[in-house]
Amino acid sequence: MAGPGGDMQWCFSQVKGAIDDDVAEADIISTVEFNHTGELLATGDKGGRVVIFQQEIENKNHPQFRSEYNVYSTFQSHEPEFDYLKSLEIEEKINKIRWLPQKNAAQFLLSTNDKTIKLWKISERDKRPEGYNLKEEDGRYKDPNTITSLRVPVLIPMDLMVEASPRRVFANAHTYHINSISVNSDNETYLSADDLRINLWHLEITDRSFNIVDIKPANMEELTEVITAAEFHPHQCNTFVYSSSKGTIRLCDMRVSALCDKHSKLFEEPEDPSNRSFFSEIISSISDVKFSHNGRYMMTRDYLSMKIWDLNMENRPVETYQVHEYLRSKLCSLYENDCIFDKFECCWNGNDSVVMTGSYNNFFRIFDRGHRRDVTLEASRENSKPMQVLKPRKVCAGGKRKKDEISVDSLDFNKKILHTAWHPQDNIITVATTNNLYIFQDKVN
Amino acid sequence: MEVNAEARRILAVSISKLYASRSQRGGLRLHRSLLLSLVMRSESDSDEEGCDNEITEDKENLSPARQSRKRRGKASVAPDFLPIKRARLESGEDRYAAPLSSCRAGESLAALSLNRVIPAF
C-alpha cells in the first residue's frame, strides 16, 4: 500500500492476553471497538466481560512510538441467565459493543449479549470527600450528642479509580439472538437487531422499544432468510441498513413508515452460476455491514469476499475484494469442520481509503482502495518484537509453492481473526485472535 | 453416482450438525439452522435428481412388473417444512433410518430433519 512517501508498512506494537496455548473459552474475544476518538479500545469476551484499554499520553521524546494502550477498566457486563419458559440457557457472551459519543467527563457504551443490551457508564474518580459531619472516616455514624460543630467536607486527591456502572438495562425485547446494535447519529436512539426483527430504542427508556423491521413469516415453515447485521447511517438519522443471510442489503428510511418492512433500496448482486455449489447459500450470507465514515458507501463481508457498495447503485457493488478465494475449493471440508459458519467482520480506516478484514491462520487482509493494492499480514507471537515490521504473507493456492509461501492445506483453521478494528483517526489497527488482542501501527518514517 | 454418494455424505453430516446444535449453549441458532436446512435441501434435490437419473438409466433394464412401480416425482415429495407434532426427538424415530443402499434413505432423513428445523422456532 502506498501512502505519502511510499508503501505503508505495519509494525507490531502490543499484544494483550495470556500466552498459554490452552485457551479458556471465557477468554475468547468476541468483539472489539474503538471509541470515537480512538483513545479507548473496548473488548468483549465469551465470559461476558468487557475490558477497556486507554491510550496513554503521547511520548513526545520518542515520536516514532505511538502511545501504548493499557488496561483502563474491566467489568463483568453480562452473566449467564436461564429462560425457564423455554428451558434455554442465555449465553453471557458479548456479541457487540458500541460507544456513545462523549458528552461529558464520563464515557458511555452499549454492550449486548444474545438477549439483553446494557448501557454502561465509565467514569473516573480521583478525589474523595473527607470530613463528614455525621460519619466517621470509616463510615460509622457518629453519636449525634458528640457533634458540636459544623464543617464542610473537603475533596482530597486519591489514586485514580475507574468505575463502570450499569445505567440502563434494555431487556425482554428480542425473541431471537441479537446480532447487532447501532447508535443513531441523533445520539438519542439506537437499534438492536436479531435474526428476524429490528427494534428502535431511546437511550433513556428501557421498558419499551419500537419494532421497525419484522421479517418473521406468518408460517415459520416459509422462512427463507434472516437478518445478519444492521447499522444506522453515520449522518442521516432516518436511514439504516440491514443485511440478510441471502446476501442482500436493504436500506430503510424511517420517515416513510413506522414499520420499515418495505425497503427503500435493495442492494443485491446476481450470483455467478458457474460458482454454484451446495454451499452457495452459506457463503453468500453477509456476516457484517459497515457504512463508510463519509456515509457514501457501505461495505459488506460474506464468507469469501468483501464488497463496497455505492448507496446510489443497487444492482452491483462498485468494488469487490477476494479475501481468501483459495478456500472456494475447500468448502466441503470447511463445512464439515464448521468453519464455513464463521462470521468475519470488516472495518474502514478513518478516511475510508483502506479496508480490513480477518482470515484464517491468524492472517488478516488490508486492501488499499485507492492504490488497488492488498496485503496479507499475520498476528503472531513470533513477530512480536517491539516495532518489528510485519512481513507480508502469501498463500499458495496450487502448483509449486515458493519459499515464503504457505500452502492452503497447511493453514490452521482454528486460528481465525473474526474481529478487527481501525483507529478512527490514526493508522493504528487492532485484530483479535482467539484470546489475544494485537495492536499494530504503521511505521512512522 | 459419485455426486450422489458425496451428496449423501454431506447430508449425513448436515443432519448430525443439526442434532448436535440442539445441545448447544444458548439454544438452537436460527441462522445456523436455516443454513443447514438450505444445504440439506440442495443436497436432497441433487440426490433426488441422481436417483431419478439412476432410475431412468435402469428403466430399460427393469422387468415390466418393476417398471410399473410409481416414481415419486418432485411434486409429490413431502414439503420441506411439515408441521411437527412433537417438539423433540423421541425414541423410536430411528425407524426412519433406511438402509444405506437405498437412495431414498437420505431423502427420508432429510425430510425428517427439515420438518423439525425451522418450525421448532
XYZ file of C-alpha atoms in Angstrom:
566
model
C 0.000 0.000 0.000
C 1.288 3.434 -0.796
C 0.909 6.359 1.486
C 2.605 9.664 1.266
C 6.268 8.820 0.846
C 5.876 5.197 -0.273
C 4.407 1.852 0.760
C 2.855 1.662 4.171
C 4.412 -0.841 6.475
C 2.881 -2.187 9.620
C 4.766 -2.692 12.862
C 3.935 -4.686 15.893
C 3.009 -2.508 18.845
C 1.417 -4.567 21.590
C -0.279 -7.850 22.361
C -2.769 -8.295 25.170
C -3.889 -11.521 26.693
C -2.478 -14.769 28.012
C 0.367 -16.539 26.287
C -0.917 -20.018 27.116
C -1.865 -22.214 24.231
C -4.595 -23.711 26.360
C -7.326 -21.154 25.895
C -10.206 -20.903 28.339
C -13.469 -20.469 26.461
C -14.433 -17.499 28.586
C -11.348 -15.640 27.408
C -12.211 -15.874 23.727
C -12.582 -12.345 22.406
C -15.955 -11.791 20.798
C -15.940 -8.111 19.892
C -13.546 -5.174 19.561
C -14.401 -1.479 19.238
C -12.558 1.824 19.355
C -14.392 4.817 20.767
C -14.939 7.900 18.621
C -11.596 9.484 19.422
C -9.607 6.272 19.462
C -8.399 6.948 22.961
C -10.316 3.986 24.321
C -10.449 0.453 22.996
C -13.064 -1.938 24.327
C -13.106 -5.704 24.016
C -15.824 -8.144 24.977
C -15.349 -11.837 25.533
C -17.314 -15.042 25.784
C -17.232 -14.847 29.544
C -19.363 -11.701 29.471
C -16.521 -9.390 30.474
C -15.617 -6.045 28.980
C -12.024 -4.849 29.105
C -11.292 -1.252 28.171
C -7.814 -0.120 27.215
C -6.764 3.511 27.235
C -4.141 5.096 25.069
C -1.574 6.811 27.202
C -0.415 10.368 26.652
C 1.868 10.509 23.650
C 5.543 10.079 24.323
C 6.982 13.252 22.863
C 10.557 12.117 23.439
C 10.069 9.177 21.127
C 7.712 10.282 18.385
C 8.200 7.054 16.471
C 6.383 5.253 19.246
C 2.759 5.980 19.363
C 1.208 5.753 22.747
C 0.523 2.375 24.204
C -2.808 1.042 25.268
C -3.063 -0.052 28.867
C -5.921 -1.543 30.828
C -8.286 1.183 31.937
C -11.273 -0.721 33.248
C -12.524 -4.290 33.484
C -16.016 -5.271 34.440
C -18.495 -8.102 34.168
C -21.136 -6.882 31.744
C -23.372 -9.918 31.392
C -23.908 -13.075 33.374
C -25.316 -16.373 32.170
C -29.063 -16.491 32.544
C -31.714 -19.123 32.180
C -35.012 -18.771 30.352
C -37.265 -21.006 32.397
C -40.152 -20.827 29.954
C -38.128 -22.121 27.048
C -35.657 -24.132 29.123
C -32.820 -22.387 27.394
C -29.579 -21.038 28.719
C -28.774 -17.486 27.646
C -25.079 -17.101 26.995
C -23.182 -14.278 28.605
C -21.000 -13.803 25.536
C -20.715 -10.174 24.494
C -21.836 -10.011 20.881
C -21.282 -6.322 20.276
C -20.019 -3.173 21.957
C -20.825 0.301 20.683
C -19.544 3.524 22.180
C -21.713 6.579 22.585
C -20.258 9.934 21.575
C -18.787 11.614 24.627
C -20.883 14.403 26.100
C -19.183 14.988 29.432
C -16.342 13.630 31.517
C -17.821 10.149 31.629
C -17.787 7.608 28.805
C -20.773 5.506 27.863
C -21.001 2.291 25.931
C -23.661 -0.223 24.961
C -22.886 -3.897 25.302
C -25.145 -6.749 24.327
C -25.376 -10.500 24.615
C -27.995 -12.606 22.827
C -30.961 -11.103 24.638
C -30.130 -8.037 26.730
C -28.479 -4.712 25.978
C -26.879 -2.680 28.740
C -25.729 0.915 28.899
C -22.575 1.320 30.958
C -21.125 4.490 32.372
C -17.384 4.541 32.779
C -16.226 7.377 34.971
C -13.051 8.386 36.731
C -12.742 9.255 40.330
C -9.528 10.856 41.545
C -10.820 12.696 44.597
C -12.702 11.616 47.655
C -14.558 13.647 50.255
C -13.180 13.803 53.755
C -14.514 15.382 56.928
C -18.153 14.408 57.109
C -20.214 15.884 59.864
C -22.261 12.827 60.720
C -19.934 9.951 59.811
C -16.552 8.782 60.959
C -13.835 8.251 58.397
C -14.568 4.518 58.404
C -18.236 5.168 57.587
C -19.758 4.547 61.020
C -22.298 7.115 62.051
C -21.316 9.371 64.935
C -23.344 9.684 68.103
C -25.351 12.883 67.478
C -24.696 14.022 71.039
C -20.983 14.264 70.303
C -21.408 16.580 67.340
C -20.687 20.110 68.449
C -19.657 21.885 65.292
C -20.453 22.057 61.604
C -17.837 21.640 58.923
C -17.831 21.319 55.148
C -16.298 18.108 53.798
C -13.303 18.726 51.559
C -12.219 16.815 48.454
C -8.763 15.337 48.709
C -6.809 13.628 45.939
C -6.795 9.858 45.732
C -5.443 7.252 43.366
C -7.334 7.233 40.109
C -10.229 4.826 40.228
C -12.238 3.948 37.140
C -15.759 2.872 37.842
C -18.119 1.100 35.490
C -21.746 1.186 36.470
C -24.782 -0.091 34.584
C -27.081 2.818 33.907
C -29.746 1.148 31.789
C -30.788 -2.416 31.062
C -32.785 -2.986 27.879
C -34.277 -6.430 28.216
C -37.093 -8.670 27.057
C -37.437 -7.218 23.580
C -35.846 -9.938 21.493
C -37.173 -13.417 20.913
C -34.234 -14.359 18.741
C -30.492 -13.828 19.155
C -29.254 -10.253 18.963
C -26.551 -9.853 16.328
C -26.186 -6.058 16.069
C -26.568 -2.788 17.899
C -26.023 0.620 16.355
C -26.193 4.079 17.886
C -28.037 6.671 15.851
C -26.414 9.949 14.844
C -29.141 11.752 16.822
C -27.392 10.488 19.991
C -30.779 9.693 21.474
C -31.795 6.404 19.902
C -30.196 3.171 18.874
C -31.273 -0.005 17.127
C -30.871 -3.632 18.069
C -31.295 -6.425 15.562
C -31.917 -10.121 15.983
C -32.495 -12.816 13.366
C -35.953 -11.646 12.426
C -36.598 -8.233 13.973
C -35.054 -4.831 14.465
C -36.069 -2.658 17.403
C -35.563 1.050 17.939
C -34.813 2.221 21.458
C -34.448 5.512 23.206
C -31.371 5.543 25.392
C -33.366 6.880 28.317
C -36.283 4.457 28.091
C -35.842 0.825 28.957
C -39.344 -0.501 29.325
C -40.345 -0.236 25.689
C -38.967 -0.197 22.191
C -40.400 0.232 18.727
C -40.253 -2.634 16.302
C -39.185 -1.170 12.957
C -38.426 -4.292 10.943
C -40.130 -7.645 11.210
C -39.381 -10.323 8.638
C -40.858 -13.196 10.542
C -43.257 -15.006 8.212
C -46.710 -15.939 9.423
C -45.739 -19.523 8.862
C -42.204 -20.247 10.010
C -42.013 -23.059 7.509
C -41.799 -20.356 4.863
C -38.716 -18.752 6.373
C -36.040 -18.239 3.748
C -33.723 -15.638 5.189
C -32.693 -13.991 8.440
C -31.207 -10.643 9.392
C -27.477 -10.903 9.926
C -26.365 -7.314 10.653
C -27.783 -3.805 10.895
C -26.363 -0.317 11.180
C -27.529 3.267 11.254
C -26.233 5.710 8.683
C -23.435 7.796 10.231
C -25.104 11.128 9.432
C -28.721 10.574 8.354
C -30.646 9.723 11.481
C -33.585 8.378 9.477
C -31.590 5.816 7.485
C -30.339 2.389 8.390
C -29.379 -0.785 6.560
C -29.699 -4.422 7.370
C -28.112 -7.381 5.672
C -29.518 -10.850 5.222
C -28.408 -14.444 5.007
C -29.286 -14.358 1.316
C -26.587 -11.816 0.566
C -28.893 -8.832 0.182
C -28.765 -5.470 1.901
C -31.833 -3.365 2.467
C -31.682 0.340 3.114
C -34.665 1.696 5.004
C -35.928 5.191 5.648
C -37.797 5.586 8.919
C -39.614 8.628 7.586
C -41.549 6.506 5.112
C -43.476 4.478 7.629
C -43.347 3.311 11.214
C -42.692 -0.258 10.168
C -39.837 -0.423 7.685
C -40.631 -3.833 6.236
C -40.581 -2.289 2.789
C -37.109 -1.212 1.921
C -36.211 1.992 0.155
C -33.313 0.332 -1.631
C -32.311 -3.272 -2.158
C -28.672 -3.997 -2.851
C -28.057 -7.335 -4.462
C -25.551 -8.770 -6.881
C -26.675 -11.669 -9.073
C -24.926 -14.912 -8.267
C -22.375 -16.237 -10.711
C -23.934 -19.530 -11.858
C -20.520 -21.035 -12.525
C -19.763 -20.860 -8.810
C -22.938 -22.634 -7.753
C -22.478 -25.396 -5.187
C -24.191 -26.990 -2.219
C -22.769 -24.239 -0.100
C -23.637 -21.223 -2.219
C -26.269 -20.013 0.227
C -23.921 -20.257 3.177
C -21.053 -18.378 1.602
C -23.287 -15.636 0.271
C -24.659 -14.905 3.743
C -23.453 -11.481 4.830
C -21.710 -11.514 8.194
C -21.078 -7.788 8.600
C -22.137 -4.479 7.129
C -20.431 -1.148 7.822
C -21.076 2.320 6.474
C -18.085 4.336 5.408
C -17.345 7.309 7.639
C -18.447 9.729 4.937
C -21.753 7.915 4.568
C -21.476 7.488 0.798
C -20.591 3.826 0.768
C -21.180 0.693 2.720
C -19.100 -2.428 2.942
C -20.334 -5.984 3.324
C -18.438 -9.115 4.242
C -19.505 -12.553 3.180
C -17.532 -15.734 3.631
C -15.069 -15.287 0.803
C -15.153 -11.625 -0.123
C -15.703 -8.005 0.829
C -17.821 -5.700 -1.297
C -18.059 -1.953 -1.368
C -21.426 -0.573 -2.392
C -22.250 2.915 -3.538
C -25.525 3.839 -1.857
C -26.696 5.223 -5.171
C -26.232 1.975 -7.058
C -28.177 -1.085 -6.053
C -27.528 -3.636 -8.741
C -23.887 -4.390 -8.068
C -21.037 -3.396 -5.776
C -18.519 -0.838 -7.011
C -15.608 -2.837 -5.649
C -15.143 -6.495 -4.733
C -12.171 -7.823 -2.837
C -11.447 -11.527 -2.605
C -10.271 -12.260 0.891
C -9.331 -15.911 0.540
C -10.598 -17.214 -2.770
C -8.346 -20.267 -2.403
C -10.899 -21.582 0.083
C -13.573 -21.958 -2.583
C -12.325 -25.422 -3.456
C -12.293 -26.390 0.227
C -15.859 -25.523 1.109
C -16.842 -29.108 1.820
C -14.080 -29.511 4.393
C -14.874 -26.117 5.850
C -18.493 -27.181 6.157
C -17.517 -30.344 7.985
C -15.310 -28.536 10.469
C -17.891 -25.741 10.900
C -15.545 -23.019 9.713
C -17.948 -22.116 6.932
C -20.251 -20.681 9.570
C -17.611 -18.262 10.869
C -18.739 -14.648 10.838
C -15.953 -12.321 9.836
C -16.211 -8.610 10.479
C -14.737 -5.803 8.426
C -13.748 -2.211 9.044
C -12.804 1.056 7.329
C -9.860 3.253 8.108
C -10.503 6.818 9.206
C -10.658 8.377 5.745
C -12.327 5.395 4.026
C -9.372 4.773 1.749
C -8.421 1.390 3.208
C -10.455 -1.570 4.443
C -9.509 -4.545 6.560
C -10.841 -7.939 7.484
C -9.655 -11.164 9.042
C -8.980 -14.647 7.756
C -7.580 -17.979 8.974
C -4.139 -18.911 10.279
C -4.278 -15.611 12.167
C -3.942 -13.802 8.875
C -5.662 -10.524 8.224
C -6.075 -8.674 4.974
C -5.745 -4.977 4.250
C -6.986 -3.560 0.946
C -5.964 -0.107 -0.211
C -8.857 1.047 -2.333
C -7.125 3.979 -3.943
C -3.947 2.213 -4.999
C -5.623 -1.138 -5.694
C -3.122 -2.977 -3.550
C -3.644 -5.508 -0.847
C -1.502 -7.214 1.717
C -1.831 -10.260 3.952
C -0.291 -9.979 7.397
C -0.115 -12.345 10.338
C -0.777 -11.750 14.013
C 1.709 -13.972 15.732
C 3.756 -14.007 18.918
C 6.749 -14.836 16.748
C 6.519 -11.395 15.164
C 6.023 -9.550 18.401
C 9.248 -7.706 18.967
C 8.624 -4.006 19.600
C 8.272 -2.110 16.331
C 9.029 -5.230 14.328
C 7.883 -4.694 10.767
C 5.368 -7.288 9.651
C 6.353 -9.265 6.641
C 3.633 -9.793 4.037
C 2.391 -13.368 3.875
C 1.286 -15.270 0.828
C -0.847 -18.355 0.461
C -0.069 -20.784 -2.314
C -3.348 -21.828 -3.870
C -1.896 -24.523 -6.057
C 1.112 -25.502 -8.092
C 4.611 -25.159 -6.836
C 4.930 -23.454 -3.505
C 7.521 -20.713 -3.338
C 9.906 -20.328 -0.456
C 7.981 -17.998 1.828
C 4.534 -19.137 0.827
C 2.219 -21.286 2.895
C 0.039 -23.876 1.265
C -3.711 -23.892 1.752
C -3.559 -27.301 3.370
C -1.130 -26.009 5.980
C -3.425 -23.246 7.162
C -4.582 -23.557 10.740
C -8.336 -23.096 10.658
C -8.531 -22.994 14.436
C -6.637 -19.724 14.355
C -9.043 -17.225 12.964
C -9.337 -13.464 13.100
C -13.021 -12.601 13.175
C -12.840 -9.189 14.835
C -10.800 -6.226 13.679
C -10.919 -2.505 14.317
C -9.201 0.576 12.932
C -8.451 3.683 14.973
C -10.823 6.424 13.755
C -8.090 8.998 13.235
C -4.769 7.256 13.103
C -3.126 4.285 11.455
C -3.447 2.036 14.449
C -5.224 -1.258 13.969
C -6.233 -3.970 16.311
C -7.033 -7.579 15.500
C -8.337 -10.226 17.837
C -7.031 -13.747 17.599
C -8.747 -16.355 19.737
C -7.817 -14.865 23.082
C -5.202 -12.257 22.270
C -5.543 -8.704 21.100
C -2.828 -7.487 18.764
C -2.201 -3.814 18.163
C -0.224 -2.702 15.143
C 0.698 0.730 13.882
C 2.108 1.975 10.643
C 5.814 2.591 10.556
C 6.500 6.257 11.041
C 9.447 7.150 8.866
C -23.025 -41.767 -8.831
C -20.091 -40.158 -7.126
C -22.038 -36.941 -6.822
C -24.866 -38.816 -5.131
C -22.508 -40.528 -2.730
C -20.969 -37.188 -1.861
C -24.371 -35.584 -1.521
C -25.495 -38.332 0.833
C -22.372 -37.964 2.900
C -22.841 -34.223 3.241
C -26.475 -34.826 4.062
C -25.485 -37.137 6.893
C -23.015 -34.544 8.153
C -25.710 -31.884 7.991
C -28.167 -33.929 9.962
C -25.616 -34.698 12.643
C -24.810 -30.991 12.909
C -28.463 -30.203 13.281
C -28.922 -32.698 16.062
C -25.709 -31.554 17.762
C -26.847 -27.944 17.731
C -29.765 -28.849 19.982
C -27.396 -29.295 22.882
C -25.504 -26.067 22.200
C -25.345 -23.433 24.883
C -27.742 -20.661 24.080
C -30.127 -22.957 22.261
C -30.717 -23.511 18.593
C -29.428 -20.735 16.400
C -31.980 -19.781 13.794
C -29.419 -18.555 11.273
C -27.295 -21.670 11.507
C -30.316 -23.952 11.386
C -31.605 -22.176 8.320
C -28.277 -22.517 6.528
C -28.081 -26.200 7.443
C -31.577 -26.767 6.136
C -30.714 -24.995 2.881
C -27.700 -27.221 2.396
C -29.770 -30.289 3.162
C -32.422 -29.185 0.722
C -29.950 -28.634 -2.094
C -28.349 -31.960 -1.324
C -31.747 -33.594 -1.234
C -32.618 -32.124 -4.586
C -29.316 -33.216 -6.004
C -29.735 -36.683 -4.561
C -33.228 -36.927 -5.979
C -32.024 -35.872 -9.390
C -29.365 -38.518 -9.105
C -31.931 -41.126 -8.156
C -34.135 -40.053 -10.996
C -31.194 -40.380 -13.328
C -30.418 -43.806 -11.920
C -33.993 -44.911 -12.346
C -34.045 -43.525 -15.850
C -30.847 -45.364 -16.665
C -32.087 -48.601 -15.196
C -35.553 -48.324 -16.554
C -34.676 -50.129 -19.703
C -33.276 -52.988 -17.692
C -36.200 -53.316 -15.344
C -38.710 -56.086 -15.708
C -42.144 -54.932 -16.800
C -43.526 -55.658 -13.330
C -40.983 -53.411 -11.683
C -41.270 -50.729 -14.310
C -44.809 -50.102 -13.239
C -43.651 -49.000 -9.760
C -44.758 -45.462 -9.224
C -41.899 -42.982 -9.116
C -42.092 -40.147 -6.615
C -41.665 -37.006 -8.591
C -40.735 -33.705 -7.041
C -44.316 -32.596 -6.873
C -45.240 -35.425 -4.570
C -42.254 -35.067 -2.252
C -43.305 -34.103 1.213
C -42.984 -30.367 1.774
C -39.758 -29.322 3.359
C -41.317 -27.955 6.487
C -44.243 -30.016 7.592
C -45.934 -29.110 10.845
C -44.418 -31.090 13.616
C -46.410 -32.798 16.288
C -43.542 -33.379 18.651
C -41.112 -30.669 19.694
C -38.333 -33.083 20.497
C -36.868 -36.239 19.183
C -38.250 -39.302 20.856
C -37.048 -42.844 20.869
C -38.274 -44.891 18.016
C -37.575 -42.305 15.405
C -34.649 -44.301 14.218
C -37.268 -46.388 12.468
C -36.977 -43.740 9.771
C -33.387 -44.682 9.092
C -33.472 -46.660 5.884
C -30.736 -48.922 4.519
C -27.870 -47.013 3.010
C -28.226 -48.854 -0.232
C -31.471 -47.068 -0.873
C -31.117 -43.615 -2.299
C -34.343 -42.751 -0.540
C -32.586 -43.003 2.845
C -31.076 -39.562 2.657
C -34.374 -38.192 1.437
C -36.250 -39.619 4.408
C -33.694 -38.420 6.915
C -33.584 -35.002 5.302
C -37.357 -34.723 5.239
C -37.431 -35.686 8.883
C -34.822 -33.100 9.813
C -36.109 -30.323 7.598
C -39.537 -30.835 9.086
C -38.184 -30.151 12.526
C -35.699 -27.382 11.902
C -37.490 -24.132 11.391
C -40.929 -24.777 12.918
C -39.104 -25.593 16.153
C -38.505 -21.874 16.457
